[in-house]
Coordinates of C-alpha atoms in Angstrom, one line a residue:
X404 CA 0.0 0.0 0.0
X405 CA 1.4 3.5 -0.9
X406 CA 2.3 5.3 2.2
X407 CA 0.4 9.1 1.3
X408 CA -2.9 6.2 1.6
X409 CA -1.4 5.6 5.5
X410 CA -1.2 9.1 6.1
X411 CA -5.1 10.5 7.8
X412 CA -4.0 13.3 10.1
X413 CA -3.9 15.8 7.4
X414 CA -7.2 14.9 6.1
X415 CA -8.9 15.0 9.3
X416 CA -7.4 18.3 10.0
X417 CA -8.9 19.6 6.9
X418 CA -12.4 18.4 7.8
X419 CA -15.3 17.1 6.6
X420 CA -19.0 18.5 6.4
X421 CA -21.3 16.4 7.9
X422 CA -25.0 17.4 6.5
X423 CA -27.6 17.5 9.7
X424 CA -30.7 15.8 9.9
X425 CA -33.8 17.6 11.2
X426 CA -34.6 16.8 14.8
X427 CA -38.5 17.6 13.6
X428 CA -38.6 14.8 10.9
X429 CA -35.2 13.0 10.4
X430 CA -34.9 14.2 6.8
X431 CA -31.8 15.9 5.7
X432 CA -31.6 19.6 6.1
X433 CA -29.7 22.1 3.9
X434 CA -27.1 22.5 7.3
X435 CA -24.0 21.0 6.9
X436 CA -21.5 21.6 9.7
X437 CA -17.7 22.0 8.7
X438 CA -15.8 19.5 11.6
X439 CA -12.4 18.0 12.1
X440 CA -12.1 14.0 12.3
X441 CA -11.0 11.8 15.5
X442 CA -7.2 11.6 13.7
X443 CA -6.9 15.7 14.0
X444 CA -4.4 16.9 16.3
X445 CA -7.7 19.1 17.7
X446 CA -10.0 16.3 18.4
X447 CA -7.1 14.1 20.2
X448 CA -5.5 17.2 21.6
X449 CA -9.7 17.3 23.5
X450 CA -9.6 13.4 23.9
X451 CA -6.4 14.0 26.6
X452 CA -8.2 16.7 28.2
X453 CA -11.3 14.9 28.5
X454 CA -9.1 12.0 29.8
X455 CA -6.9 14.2 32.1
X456 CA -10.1 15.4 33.7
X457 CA -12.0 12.3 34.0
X458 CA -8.8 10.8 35.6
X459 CA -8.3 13.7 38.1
X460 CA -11.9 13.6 39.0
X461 CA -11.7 9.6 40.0
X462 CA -8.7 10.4 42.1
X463 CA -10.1 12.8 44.4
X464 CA -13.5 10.9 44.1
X465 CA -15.4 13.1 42.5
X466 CA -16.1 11.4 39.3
X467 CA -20.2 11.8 40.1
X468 CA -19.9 15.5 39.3
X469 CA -18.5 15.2 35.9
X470 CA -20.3 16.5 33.3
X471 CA -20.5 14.1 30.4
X472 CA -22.9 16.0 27.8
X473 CA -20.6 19.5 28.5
X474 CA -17.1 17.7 28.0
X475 CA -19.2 16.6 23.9
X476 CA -20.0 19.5 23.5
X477 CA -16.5 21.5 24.6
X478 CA -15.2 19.1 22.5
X479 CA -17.3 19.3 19.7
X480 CA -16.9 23.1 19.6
X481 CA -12.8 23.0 19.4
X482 CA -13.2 20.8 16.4
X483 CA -16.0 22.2 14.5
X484 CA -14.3 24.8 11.5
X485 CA -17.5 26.2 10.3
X486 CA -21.0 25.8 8.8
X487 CA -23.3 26.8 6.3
X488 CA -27.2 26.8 6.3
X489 CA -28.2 28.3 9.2
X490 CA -30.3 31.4 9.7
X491 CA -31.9 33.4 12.8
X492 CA -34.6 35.3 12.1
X493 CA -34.0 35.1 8.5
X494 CA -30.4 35.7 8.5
X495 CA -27.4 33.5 8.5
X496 CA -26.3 32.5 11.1
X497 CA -22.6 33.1 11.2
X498 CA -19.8 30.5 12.8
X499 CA -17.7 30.9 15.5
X500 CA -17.2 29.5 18.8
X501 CA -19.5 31.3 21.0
X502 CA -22.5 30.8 18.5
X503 CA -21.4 26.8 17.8
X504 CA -21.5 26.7 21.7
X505 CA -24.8 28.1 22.1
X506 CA -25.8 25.7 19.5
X507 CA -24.2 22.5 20.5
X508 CA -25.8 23.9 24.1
X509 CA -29.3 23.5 23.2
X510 CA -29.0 21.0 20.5
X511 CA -27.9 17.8 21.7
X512 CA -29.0 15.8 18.3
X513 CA -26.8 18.1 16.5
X514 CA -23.9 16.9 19.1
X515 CA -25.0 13.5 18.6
X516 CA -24.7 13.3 15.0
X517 CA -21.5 14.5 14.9
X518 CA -20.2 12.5 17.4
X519 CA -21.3 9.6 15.0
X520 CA -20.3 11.2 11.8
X521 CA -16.6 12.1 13.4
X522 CA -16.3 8.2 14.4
X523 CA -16.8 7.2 10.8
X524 CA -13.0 7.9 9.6
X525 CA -14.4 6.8 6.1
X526 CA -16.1 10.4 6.2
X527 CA -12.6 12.1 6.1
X528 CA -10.7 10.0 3.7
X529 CA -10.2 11.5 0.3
X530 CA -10.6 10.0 -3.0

């Protein structure tokens, strides 16, 4: 096998738009969000700190308070690189992190399906 076909990091760094379905009918919507894959240096770079957390929290014994759905959707927010499709009040809807935050906040299908699409490394492979 050629070795550029070994080689994912860069791919997943680039990203891959994953199109959303609507939590109203489970059709396809014309939302696509722009997120990096599960090889990028973001999303392991969140995977440690998720761990380093989860790890400091069971040694002083506190692992009950940890937030599970807030560490997706930190997460999720580091890696996502834009979007297209969504409008408030009849205007886009423009990306950046405060506005994927509020989001990802209130929309945990959204968080969901990208959690699925990013564990699907077929979705960032090229070609």
């Amino acid at each position: 096998m050629e070795l550029s076909n070994l080689l994912t990091v860069d791919d997943h760094d680039a990203g891959a738009e994953c199109n959303i379905v609507s939590p109203i009918d489970g059709k396809k919507t014309d939302v696509y969000i722009l997120i990096a894959g599960a090889d990028s240096a973001a999303w392991r770079k969140q995977k440690r700190k998720q761990t380093s957390e989860i790890m400091s929290s069971t040694r002083s014994k506190k692992d009950v308070s940890l937030d599970y759905d807030k560490m997706d959707i930190e997460a999720v927010v580091e890696i996502t690189l834009g979007w297209r499709g969504i409008v408030s009040s009849g205007n886009d809807y423009p990306y950046n992190k405060e506005n994927a935050l509020a989001l990802y906040s209130k929309s945990p299908g959204i968080v969901n399906q990208l959690l699925d699409f990013i564990a699907n490394k077929r979705n960032f492979i090229k070609g």
